[in-house]
Short mmCIF file of C-alpha atoms and ligand atoms in Angstrom, two decimals:
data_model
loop_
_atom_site.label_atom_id
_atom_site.label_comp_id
_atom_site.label_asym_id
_atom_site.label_seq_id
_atom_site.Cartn_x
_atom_site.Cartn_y
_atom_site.Cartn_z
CA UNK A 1 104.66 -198.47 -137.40
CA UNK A 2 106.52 -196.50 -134.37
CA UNK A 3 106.96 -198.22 -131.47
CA UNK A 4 108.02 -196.96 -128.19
CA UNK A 5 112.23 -195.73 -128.19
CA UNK A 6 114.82 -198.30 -127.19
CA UNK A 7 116.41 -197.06 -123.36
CA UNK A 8 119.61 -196.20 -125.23
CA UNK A 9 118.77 -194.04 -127.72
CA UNK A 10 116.12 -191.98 -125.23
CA UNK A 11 119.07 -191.91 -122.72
CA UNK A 12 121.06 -190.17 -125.71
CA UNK A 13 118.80 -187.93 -126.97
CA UNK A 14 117.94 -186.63 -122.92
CA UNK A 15 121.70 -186.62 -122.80
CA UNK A 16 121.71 -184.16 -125.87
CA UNK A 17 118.57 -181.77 -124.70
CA UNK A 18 120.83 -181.30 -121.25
CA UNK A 19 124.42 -180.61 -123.26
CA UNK A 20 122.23 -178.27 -125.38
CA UNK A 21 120.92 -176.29 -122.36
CA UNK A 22 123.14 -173.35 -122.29
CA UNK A 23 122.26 -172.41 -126.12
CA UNK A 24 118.86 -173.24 -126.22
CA UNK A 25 118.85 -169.98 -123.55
CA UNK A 26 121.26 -168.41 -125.91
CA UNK A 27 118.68 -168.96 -128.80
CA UNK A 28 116.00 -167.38 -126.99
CA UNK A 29 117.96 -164.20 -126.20
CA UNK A 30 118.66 -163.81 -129.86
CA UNK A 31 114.96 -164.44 -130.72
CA UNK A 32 113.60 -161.80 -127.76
CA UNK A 33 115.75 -159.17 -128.89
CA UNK A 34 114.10 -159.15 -132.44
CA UNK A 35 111.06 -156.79 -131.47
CA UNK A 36 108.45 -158.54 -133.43
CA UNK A 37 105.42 -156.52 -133.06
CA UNK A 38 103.12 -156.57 -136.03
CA UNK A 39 104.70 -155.23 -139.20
CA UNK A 40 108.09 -155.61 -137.85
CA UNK A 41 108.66 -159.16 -138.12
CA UNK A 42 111.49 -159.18 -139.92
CA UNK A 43 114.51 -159.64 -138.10
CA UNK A 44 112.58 -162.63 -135.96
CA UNK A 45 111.74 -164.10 -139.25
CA UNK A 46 115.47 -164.17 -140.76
CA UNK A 47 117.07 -165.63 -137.11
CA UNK A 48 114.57 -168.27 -137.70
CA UNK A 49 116.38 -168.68 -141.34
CA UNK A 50 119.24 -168.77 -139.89
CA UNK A 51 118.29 -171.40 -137.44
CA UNK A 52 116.88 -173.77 -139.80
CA UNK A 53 120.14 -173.12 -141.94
CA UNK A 54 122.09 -174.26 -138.94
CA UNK A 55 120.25 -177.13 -138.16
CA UNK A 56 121.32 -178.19 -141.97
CA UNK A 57 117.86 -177.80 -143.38
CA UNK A 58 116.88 -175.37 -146.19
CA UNK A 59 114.60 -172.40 -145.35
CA UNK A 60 111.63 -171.48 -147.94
CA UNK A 61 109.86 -168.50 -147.47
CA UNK A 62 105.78 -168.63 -147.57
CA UNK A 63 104.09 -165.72 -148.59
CA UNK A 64 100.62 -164.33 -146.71
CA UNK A 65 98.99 -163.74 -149.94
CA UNK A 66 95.41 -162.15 -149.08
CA UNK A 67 93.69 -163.02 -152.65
CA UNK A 68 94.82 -166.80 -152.60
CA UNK A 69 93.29 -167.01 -148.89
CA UNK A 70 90.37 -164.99 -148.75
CA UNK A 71 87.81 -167.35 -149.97
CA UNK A 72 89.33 -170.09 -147.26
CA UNK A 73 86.98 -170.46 -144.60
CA UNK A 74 89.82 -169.86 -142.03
CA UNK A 75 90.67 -166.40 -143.36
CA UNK A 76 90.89 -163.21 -141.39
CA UNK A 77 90.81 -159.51 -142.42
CA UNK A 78 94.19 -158.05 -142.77
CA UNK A 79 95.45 -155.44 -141.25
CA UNK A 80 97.94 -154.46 -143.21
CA UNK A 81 100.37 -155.09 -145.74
CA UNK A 82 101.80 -158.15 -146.43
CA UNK A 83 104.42 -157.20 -147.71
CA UNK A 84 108.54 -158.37 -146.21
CA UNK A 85 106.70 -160.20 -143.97
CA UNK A 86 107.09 -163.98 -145.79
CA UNK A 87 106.19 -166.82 -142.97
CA UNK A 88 109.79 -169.32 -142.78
CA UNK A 89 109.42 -173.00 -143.00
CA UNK A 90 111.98 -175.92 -143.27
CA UNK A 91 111.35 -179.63 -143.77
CA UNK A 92 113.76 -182.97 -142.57
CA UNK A 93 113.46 -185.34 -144.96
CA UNK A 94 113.63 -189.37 -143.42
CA UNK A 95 115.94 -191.26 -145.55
CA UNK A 96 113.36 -193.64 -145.32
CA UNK A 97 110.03 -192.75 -144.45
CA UNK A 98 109.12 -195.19 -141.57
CA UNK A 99 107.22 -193.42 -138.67
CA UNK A 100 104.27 -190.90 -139.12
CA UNK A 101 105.00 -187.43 -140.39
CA UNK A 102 104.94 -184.11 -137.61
CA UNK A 103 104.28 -180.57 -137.92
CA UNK A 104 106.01 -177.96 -135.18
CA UNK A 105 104.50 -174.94 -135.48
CA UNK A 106 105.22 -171.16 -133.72
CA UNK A 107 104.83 -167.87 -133.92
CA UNK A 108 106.74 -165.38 -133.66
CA UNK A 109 104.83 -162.02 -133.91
CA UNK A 110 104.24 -161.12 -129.89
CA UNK A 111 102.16 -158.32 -129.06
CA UNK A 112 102.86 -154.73 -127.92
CA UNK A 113 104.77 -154.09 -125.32
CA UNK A 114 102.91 -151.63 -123.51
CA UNK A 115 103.80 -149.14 -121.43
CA UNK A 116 108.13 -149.72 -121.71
CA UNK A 117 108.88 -147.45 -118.70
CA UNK A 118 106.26 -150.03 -116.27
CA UNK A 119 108.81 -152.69 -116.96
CA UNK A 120 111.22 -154.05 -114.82
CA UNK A 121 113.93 -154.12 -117.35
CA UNK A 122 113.49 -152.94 -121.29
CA UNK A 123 111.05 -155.28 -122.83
CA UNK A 124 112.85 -156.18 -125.65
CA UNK A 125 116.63 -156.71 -123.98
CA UNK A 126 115.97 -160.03 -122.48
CA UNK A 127 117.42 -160.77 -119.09
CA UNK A 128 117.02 -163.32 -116.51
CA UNK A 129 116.00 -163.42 -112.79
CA UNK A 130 115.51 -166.48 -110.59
CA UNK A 131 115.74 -168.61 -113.07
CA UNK A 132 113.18 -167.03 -115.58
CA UNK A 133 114.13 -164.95 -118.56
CA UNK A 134 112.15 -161.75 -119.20
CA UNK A 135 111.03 -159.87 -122.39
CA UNK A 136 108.21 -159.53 -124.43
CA UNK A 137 107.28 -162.55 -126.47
CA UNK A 138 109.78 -164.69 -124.31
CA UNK A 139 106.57 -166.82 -122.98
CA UNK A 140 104.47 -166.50 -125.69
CA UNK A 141 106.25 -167.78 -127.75
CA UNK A 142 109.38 -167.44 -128.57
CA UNK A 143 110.36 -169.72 -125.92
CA UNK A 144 108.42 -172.68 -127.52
CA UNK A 145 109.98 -172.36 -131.11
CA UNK A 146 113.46 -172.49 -128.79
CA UNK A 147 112.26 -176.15 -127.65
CA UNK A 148 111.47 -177.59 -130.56
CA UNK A 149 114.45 -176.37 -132.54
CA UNK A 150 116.54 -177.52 -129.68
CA UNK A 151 114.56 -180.59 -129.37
CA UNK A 152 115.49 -181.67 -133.17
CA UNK A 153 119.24 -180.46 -132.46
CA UNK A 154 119.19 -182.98 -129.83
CA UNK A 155 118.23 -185.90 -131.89
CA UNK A 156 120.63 -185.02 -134.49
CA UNK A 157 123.47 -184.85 -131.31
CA UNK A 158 122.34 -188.03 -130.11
CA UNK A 159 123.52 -189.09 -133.73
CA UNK A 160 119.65 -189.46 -135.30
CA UNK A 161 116.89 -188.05 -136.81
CA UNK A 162 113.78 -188.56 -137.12
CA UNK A 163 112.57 -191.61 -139.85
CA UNK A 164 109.66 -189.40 -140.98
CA UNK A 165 108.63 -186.18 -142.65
CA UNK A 166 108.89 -182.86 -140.02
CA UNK A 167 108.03 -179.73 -140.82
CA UNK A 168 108.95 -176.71 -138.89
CA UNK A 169 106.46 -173.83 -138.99
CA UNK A 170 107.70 -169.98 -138.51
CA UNK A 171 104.42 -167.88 -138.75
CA UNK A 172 103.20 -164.30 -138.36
CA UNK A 173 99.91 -162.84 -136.78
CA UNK A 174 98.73 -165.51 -134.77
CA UNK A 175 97.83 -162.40 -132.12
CA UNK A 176 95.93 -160.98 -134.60
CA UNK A 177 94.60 -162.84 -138.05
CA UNK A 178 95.96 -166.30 -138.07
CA UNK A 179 96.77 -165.41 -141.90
CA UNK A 180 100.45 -166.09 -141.55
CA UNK A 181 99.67 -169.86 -140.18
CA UNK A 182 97.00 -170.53 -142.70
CA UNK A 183 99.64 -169.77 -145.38
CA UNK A 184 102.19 -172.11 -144.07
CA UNK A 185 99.57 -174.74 -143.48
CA UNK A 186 98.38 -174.97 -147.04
CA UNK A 187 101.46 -174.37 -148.41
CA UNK A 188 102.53 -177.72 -147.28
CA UNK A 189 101.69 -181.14 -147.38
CA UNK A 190 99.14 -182.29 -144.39
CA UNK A 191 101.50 -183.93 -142.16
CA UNK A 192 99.61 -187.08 -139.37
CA UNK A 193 100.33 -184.70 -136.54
CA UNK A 194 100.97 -181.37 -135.13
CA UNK A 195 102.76 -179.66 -131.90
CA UNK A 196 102.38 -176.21 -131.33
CA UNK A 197 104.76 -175.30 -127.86
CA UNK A 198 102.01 -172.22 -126.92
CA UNK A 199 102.53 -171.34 -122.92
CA UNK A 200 99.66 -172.48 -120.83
CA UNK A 201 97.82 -170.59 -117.76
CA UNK A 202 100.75 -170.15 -115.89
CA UNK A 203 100.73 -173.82 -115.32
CA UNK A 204 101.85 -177.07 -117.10
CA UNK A 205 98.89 -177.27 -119.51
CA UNK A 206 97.53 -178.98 -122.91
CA UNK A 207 95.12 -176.94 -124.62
CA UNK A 208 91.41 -178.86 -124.97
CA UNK A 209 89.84 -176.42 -126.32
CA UNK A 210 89.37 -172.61 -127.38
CA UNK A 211 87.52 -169.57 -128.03
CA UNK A 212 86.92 -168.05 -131.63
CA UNK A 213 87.97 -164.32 -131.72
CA UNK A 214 86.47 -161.67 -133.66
CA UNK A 215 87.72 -157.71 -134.26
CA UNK A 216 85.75 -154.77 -135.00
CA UNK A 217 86.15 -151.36 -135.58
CA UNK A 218 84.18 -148.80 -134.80
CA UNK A 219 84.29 -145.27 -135.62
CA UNK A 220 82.07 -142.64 -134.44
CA UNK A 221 81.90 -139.14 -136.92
CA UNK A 222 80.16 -136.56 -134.61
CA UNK A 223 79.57 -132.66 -135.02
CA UNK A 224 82.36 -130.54 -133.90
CA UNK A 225 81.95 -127.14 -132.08
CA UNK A 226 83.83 -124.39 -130.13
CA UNK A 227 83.49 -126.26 -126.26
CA UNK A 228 81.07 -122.46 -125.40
CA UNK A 229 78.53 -124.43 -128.18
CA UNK A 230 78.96 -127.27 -126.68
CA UNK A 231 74.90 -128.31 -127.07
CA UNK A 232 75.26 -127.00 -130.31
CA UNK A 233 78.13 -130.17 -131.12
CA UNK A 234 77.68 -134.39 -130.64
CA UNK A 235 80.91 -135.40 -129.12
CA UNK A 236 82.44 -138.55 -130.92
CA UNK A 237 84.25 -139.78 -127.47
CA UNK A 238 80.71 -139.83 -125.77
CA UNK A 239 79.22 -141.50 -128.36
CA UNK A 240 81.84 -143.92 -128.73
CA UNK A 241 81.22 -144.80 -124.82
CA UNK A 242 78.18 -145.14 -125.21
CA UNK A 243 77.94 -147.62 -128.43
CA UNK A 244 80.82 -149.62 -126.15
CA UNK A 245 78.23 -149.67 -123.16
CA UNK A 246 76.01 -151.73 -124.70
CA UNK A 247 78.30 -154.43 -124.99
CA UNK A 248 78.00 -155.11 -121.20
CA UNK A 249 74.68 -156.82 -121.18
CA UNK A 250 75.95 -158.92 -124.42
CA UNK A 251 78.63 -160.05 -122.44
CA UNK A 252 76.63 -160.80 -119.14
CA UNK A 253 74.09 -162.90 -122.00
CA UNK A 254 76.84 -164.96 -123.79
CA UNK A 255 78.59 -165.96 -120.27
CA UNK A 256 74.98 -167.26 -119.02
CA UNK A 257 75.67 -170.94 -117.97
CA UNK A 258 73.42 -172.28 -120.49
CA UNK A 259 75.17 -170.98 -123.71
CA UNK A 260 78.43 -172.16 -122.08
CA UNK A 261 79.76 -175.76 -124.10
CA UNK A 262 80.65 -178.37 -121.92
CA UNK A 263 84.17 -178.43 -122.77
CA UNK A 264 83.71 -174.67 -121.29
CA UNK A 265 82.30 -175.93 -118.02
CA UNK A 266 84.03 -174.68 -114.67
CA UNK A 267 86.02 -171.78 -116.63
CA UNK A 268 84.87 -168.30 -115.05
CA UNK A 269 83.43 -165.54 -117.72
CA UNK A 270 85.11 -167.67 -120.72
CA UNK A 271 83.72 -165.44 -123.67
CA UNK A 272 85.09 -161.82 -123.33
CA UNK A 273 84.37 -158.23 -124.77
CA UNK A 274 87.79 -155.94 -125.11
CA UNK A 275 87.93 -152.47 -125.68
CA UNK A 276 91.40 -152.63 -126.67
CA UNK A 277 92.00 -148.98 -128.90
CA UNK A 278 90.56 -145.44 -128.23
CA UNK A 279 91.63 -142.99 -130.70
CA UNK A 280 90.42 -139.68 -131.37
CA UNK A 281 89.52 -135.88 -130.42
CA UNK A 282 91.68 -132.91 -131.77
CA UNK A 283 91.98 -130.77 -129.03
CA UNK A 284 90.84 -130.19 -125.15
CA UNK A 285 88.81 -127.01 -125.88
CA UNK A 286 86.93 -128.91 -129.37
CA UNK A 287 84.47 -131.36 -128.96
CA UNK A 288 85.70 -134.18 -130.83
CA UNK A 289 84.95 -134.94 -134.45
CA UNK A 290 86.02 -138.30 -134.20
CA UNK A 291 86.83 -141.18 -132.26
CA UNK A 292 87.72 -144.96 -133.23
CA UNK A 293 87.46 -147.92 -130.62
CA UNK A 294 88.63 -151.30 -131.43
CA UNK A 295 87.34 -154.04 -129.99
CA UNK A 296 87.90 -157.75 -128.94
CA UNK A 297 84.85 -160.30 -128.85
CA UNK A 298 84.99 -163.83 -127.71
CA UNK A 299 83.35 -166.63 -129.36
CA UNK A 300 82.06 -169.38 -127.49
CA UNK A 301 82.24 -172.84 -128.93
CA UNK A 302 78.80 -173.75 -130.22
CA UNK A 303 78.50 -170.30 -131.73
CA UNK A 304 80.16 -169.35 -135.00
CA UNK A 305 82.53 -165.88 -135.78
CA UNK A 306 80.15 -165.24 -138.80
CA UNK A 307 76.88 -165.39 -135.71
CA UNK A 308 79.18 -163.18 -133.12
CA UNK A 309 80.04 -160.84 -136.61
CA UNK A 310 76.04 -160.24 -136.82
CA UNK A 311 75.21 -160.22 -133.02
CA UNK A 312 78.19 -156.92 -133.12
CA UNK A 313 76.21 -155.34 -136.35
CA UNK A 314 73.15 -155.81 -134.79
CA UNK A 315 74.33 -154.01 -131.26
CA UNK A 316 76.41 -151.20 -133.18
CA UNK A 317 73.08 -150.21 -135.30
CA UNK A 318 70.86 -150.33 -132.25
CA UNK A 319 73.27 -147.99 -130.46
CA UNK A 320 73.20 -146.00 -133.48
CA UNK A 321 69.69 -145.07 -133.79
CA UNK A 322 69.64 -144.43 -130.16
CA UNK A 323 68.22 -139.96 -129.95
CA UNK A 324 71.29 -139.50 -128.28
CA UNK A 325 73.75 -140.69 -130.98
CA UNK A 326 71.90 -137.95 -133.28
CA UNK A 327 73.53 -136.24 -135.96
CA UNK A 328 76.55 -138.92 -135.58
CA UNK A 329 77.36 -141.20 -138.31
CA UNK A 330 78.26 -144.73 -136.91
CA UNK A 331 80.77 -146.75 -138.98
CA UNK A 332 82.17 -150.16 -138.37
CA UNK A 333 84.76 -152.55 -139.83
CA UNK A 334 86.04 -156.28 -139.07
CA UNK A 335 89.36 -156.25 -140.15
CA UNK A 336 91.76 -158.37 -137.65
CA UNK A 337 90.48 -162.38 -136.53
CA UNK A 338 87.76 -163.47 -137.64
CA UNK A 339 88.30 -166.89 -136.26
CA UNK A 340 85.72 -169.56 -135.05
CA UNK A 341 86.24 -171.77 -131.52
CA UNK A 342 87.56 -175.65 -131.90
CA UNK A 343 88.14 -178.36 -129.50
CA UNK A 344 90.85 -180.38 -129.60
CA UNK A 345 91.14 -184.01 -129.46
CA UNK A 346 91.93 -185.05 -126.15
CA UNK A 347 92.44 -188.85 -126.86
CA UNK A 348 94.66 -188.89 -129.90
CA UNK A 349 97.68 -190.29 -129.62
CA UNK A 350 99.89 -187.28 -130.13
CA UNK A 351 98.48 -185.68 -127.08
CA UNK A 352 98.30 -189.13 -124.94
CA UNK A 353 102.39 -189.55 -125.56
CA UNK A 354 103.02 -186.30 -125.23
CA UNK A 355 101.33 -186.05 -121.68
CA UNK A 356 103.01 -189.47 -120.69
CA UNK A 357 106.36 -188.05 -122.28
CA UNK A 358 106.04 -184.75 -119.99
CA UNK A 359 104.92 -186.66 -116.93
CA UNK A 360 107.89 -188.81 -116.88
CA UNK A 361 110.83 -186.01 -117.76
CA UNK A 362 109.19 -183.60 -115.33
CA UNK A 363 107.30 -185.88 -112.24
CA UNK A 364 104.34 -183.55 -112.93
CA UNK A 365 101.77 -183.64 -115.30
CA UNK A 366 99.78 -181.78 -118.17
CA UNK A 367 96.34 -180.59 -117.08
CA UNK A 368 93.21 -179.93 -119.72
CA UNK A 369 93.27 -176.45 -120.58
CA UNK A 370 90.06 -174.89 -121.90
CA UNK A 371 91.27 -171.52 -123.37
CA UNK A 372 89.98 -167.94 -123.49
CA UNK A 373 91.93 -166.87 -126.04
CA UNK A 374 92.90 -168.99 -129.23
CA UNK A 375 96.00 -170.31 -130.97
CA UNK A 376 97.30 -171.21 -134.09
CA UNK A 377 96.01 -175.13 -133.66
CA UNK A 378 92.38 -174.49 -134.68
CA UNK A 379 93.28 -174.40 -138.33
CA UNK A 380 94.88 -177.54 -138.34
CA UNK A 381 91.93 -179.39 -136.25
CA UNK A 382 89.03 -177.50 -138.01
CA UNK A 383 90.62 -177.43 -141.78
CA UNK A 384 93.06 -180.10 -142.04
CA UNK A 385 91.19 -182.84 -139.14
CA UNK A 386 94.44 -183.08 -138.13
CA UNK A 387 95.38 -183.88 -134.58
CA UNK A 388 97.18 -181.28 -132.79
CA UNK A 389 99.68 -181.10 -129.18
CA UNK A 390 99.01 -177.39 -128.18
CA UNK A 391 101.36 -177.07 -124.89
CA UNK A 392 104.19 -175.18 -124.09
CA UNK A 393 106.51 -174.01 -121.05
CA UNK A 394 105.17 -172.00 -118.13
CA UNK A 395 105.17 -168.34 -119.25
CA UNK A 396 103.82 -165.48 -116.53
CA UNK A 397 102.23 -162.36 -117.81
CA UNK A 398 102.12 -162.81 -121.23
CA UNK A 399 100.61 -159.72 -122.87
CA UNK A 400 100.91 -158.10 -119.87
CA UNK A 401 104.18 -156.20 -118.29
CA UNK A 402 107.26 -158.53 -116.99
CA UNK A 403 106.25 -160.86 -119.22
CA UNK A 404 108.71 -163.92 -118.30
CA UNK A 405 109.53 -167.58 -119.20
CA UNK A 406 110.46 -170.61 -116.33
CA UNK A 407 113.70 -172.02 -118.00
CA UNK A 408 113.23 -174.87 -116.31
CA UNK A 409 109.73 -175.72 -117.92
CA UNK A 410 111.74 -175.22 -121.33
CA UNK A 411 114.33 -177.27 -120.68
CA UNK A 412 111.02 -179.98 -119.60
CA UNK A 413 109.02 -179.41 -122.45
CA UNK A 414 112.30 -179.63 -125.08
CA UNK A 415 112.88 -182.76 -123.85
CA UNK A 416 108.89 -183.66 -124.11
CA UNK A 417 109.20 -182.74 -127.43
CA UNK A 418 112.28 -184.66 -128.00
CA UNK A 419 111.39 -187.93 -127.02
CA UNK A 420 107.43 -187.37 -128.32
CA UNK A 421 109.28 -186.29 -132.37
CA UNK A 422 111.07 -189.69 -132.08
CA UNK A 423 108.68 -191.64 -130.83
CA UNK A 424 105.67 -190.33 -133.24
CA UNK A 425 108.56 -190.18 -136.10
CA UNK A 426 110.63 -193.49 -135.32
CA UNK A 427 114.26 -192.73 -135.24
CA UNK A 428 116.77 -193.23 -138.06
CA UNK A 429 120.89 -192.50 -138.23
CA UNK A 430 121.69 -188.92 -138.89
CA UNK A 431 122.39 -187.81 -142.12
ZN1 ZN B 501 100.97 -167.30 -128.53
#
């Protein structure tokens, strides 16, 4: 089995990480100027083909194909098309397989940028200030995949590789199915462990647990009228208000400190209701016909996304047959995650080197992060038992606007990554 790196070869590869510095920023400019918002993946997808290409592996395209996945437990309601979008994998192949095998997974969908003209500068032209670079997607994640591309490149400058299988993961929709990861996880062989570089809290972070996440959708069909009727017509925007109102109290319930799980304890208001999308109304002198909200529920661990999936049908029909909402017709649909919580094994070994690996490149250390939104690694931990290293550089206002990226922490956690790959992997001369 592995055993801890000689000094020389650890000198080299920390060597390599710092000589690659300069392009691993490079990298990440290319990747933030691909505006990968859902359905528009593409151009992020084929620099990470071209990546893998350069780092002398062969890309394979993976598919999302909704039939072969819907019956797996893990499976979320599309939202659209999966078409153009294939996930983009590679795998190094030891000469000898000697160490255990490693999985490095990232996304590369981000989400929305909002509103463009809030941001400092464009959202999708990356640029750097003090020291962090700026763009959508540059924390979460795009600045991850950069480490552990770079982190492999290093090895392979150092004149090594590593002496086991490693896969490198390229997925879509982790901000909104999981689909694309669930894909590229079955469509390769179970490897002993996985790193996923996600950005923490804002500090440096391993994830310890998360939330499940489930979507719904619902629309509201009321009766239109001239606004001089107005009695005489149900207004879908109202009525859309006031089926979201009744989420409050559901909220208040599930946050009560008894339903909270102990990994949980100490976070504030962990499970969380999101009224993300309004949509509807014709015109200011109609009352509306119709009005769609989509919304955002949390999923504590303990509780199931099928349980939170019936607790939202039960609130939506209640709020339906309320006198006031009569006359409307009350529709709702789960199409986005349907995704239960996990928790992730603090005491496996992947996560124990990689905290000791992090600690001694960076002085400072890698706190247990709880989180209140999910990742990627639950499919691996819940599906596949397999072990998983969720813990990236620190990002700031991810999702939000100014989104940035320390590169500092990315040059840290590429070299964390380095030295964990050929430690977990054992090290072997370069091809
Ligand atoms: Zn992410």
């Amino acid at each position: 089995m592995t055993e801890a790196i000689d000094q020389g070869a650890r000198r080299a590869i920390l060597e390599a990480v710092e000589a690659l510095r300069d392009d691993a920023v490079r990298m990440l400019e290319r990747l933030v100027r691909c505006p990968s918002t859902l359905g528009n993946e593409q151009s992020a997808l084929n620099e990470m083909a071209r990546i893998y290409h350069d780092l002398g592996l062969v890309p394979r395209r993976v598919p999302t194909d909704p039939a072969a996945l819907a019956a797996h437990p893990g499976f979320s309601p599309p939202l659209i098309s999966y078409d153009g979008r294939d996930n983009v994998v590679a795998v190094h192949t030891p000469r000898e397989r000697k160490g255990r095998s490693l999985a490095l997974q990232g996304h590369v969908d981000v989400v929305p940028e909002g509103a463009a003209d809030m941001w400092e500068t464009p959202p999708f032209a990356p640029a750097i200030r003090g020291g962090r670079m700026y763009g959508r997607g540059a924390g979460d994640m795009k600045a991850g995949i950069v480490s552990y591309v770079t982190a492999f490149r290093a090895l392979r400058l150092a004149g090594l590789q590593p002496a086991a299988e490693v896969q490198m993961q390229s997925v879509i929709e982790e901000e909104c199915t999981g689909n694309g990861a669930l894909a590229a996880m079955l469509a390769l062989p179970r490897t002993d462990a996985v790193i996923i570089p996600e950005p923490g809290p804002g500090l440096p972070a391993m994830y310890s647990a998360e939330v499940g996440v489930v979507w719904a959708w619902v629309t509201v069909s009321g009766r239109p009228a001239h606004v001089r009727d107005m009695q005489a017509g149900l207004n879908a925007i109202k009525a859309a208000n006031a089926i979201a109102a009744r989420f409050e109290d559901y909220q208040r319930e599930m946050n009560r400190a008894e339903r909270i799980h102990p990994s949980f304890r100490g976070v504030n208001h962990p499970v969380n209701v999101n009224f993300g999308t309004i949509e509807g109304g014709e015109w200011n002198s109609s009352v509306p016909t119709r009005a769609r909200i989509g919304m955002r529920v949390g999923v504590m661990m303990g509780y199931t996304a099928a349980q939170t999936k019936a607790d939202i049908e039960r609130l939506v029909a209640e709020a339906a047959a309320d006198p006031a909402l009569k006359g409307a017709t009350v529709k709702l649909d789960f199409k986005g995650f349907m995704a239960d919580p996990c928790v992730f094994d603090m005491n496996a070994p992947i996560v124990t080197m990689a905290k000791r690996n992090f600690a001694e490149v960076s002085g400072g250390f890698l706190r247990d992060y709880p989180a209140t939104g999910l990742t990627d690694g639950r499919f691996f931990t819940l599906y596949q038992d397999t072990p998983v290293a969720c813990f990236g550089p620190d990002a700031q206002e991810i999702h939000g606007i100014d989104e940035s990226v320390g590169l500092d922490s990315m040059h840290d956690i590429t070299r964390t990554i380095a030295l964990t790959m050929a430690e977990w992997c054992g090290l072997e001369k370069a091809a």
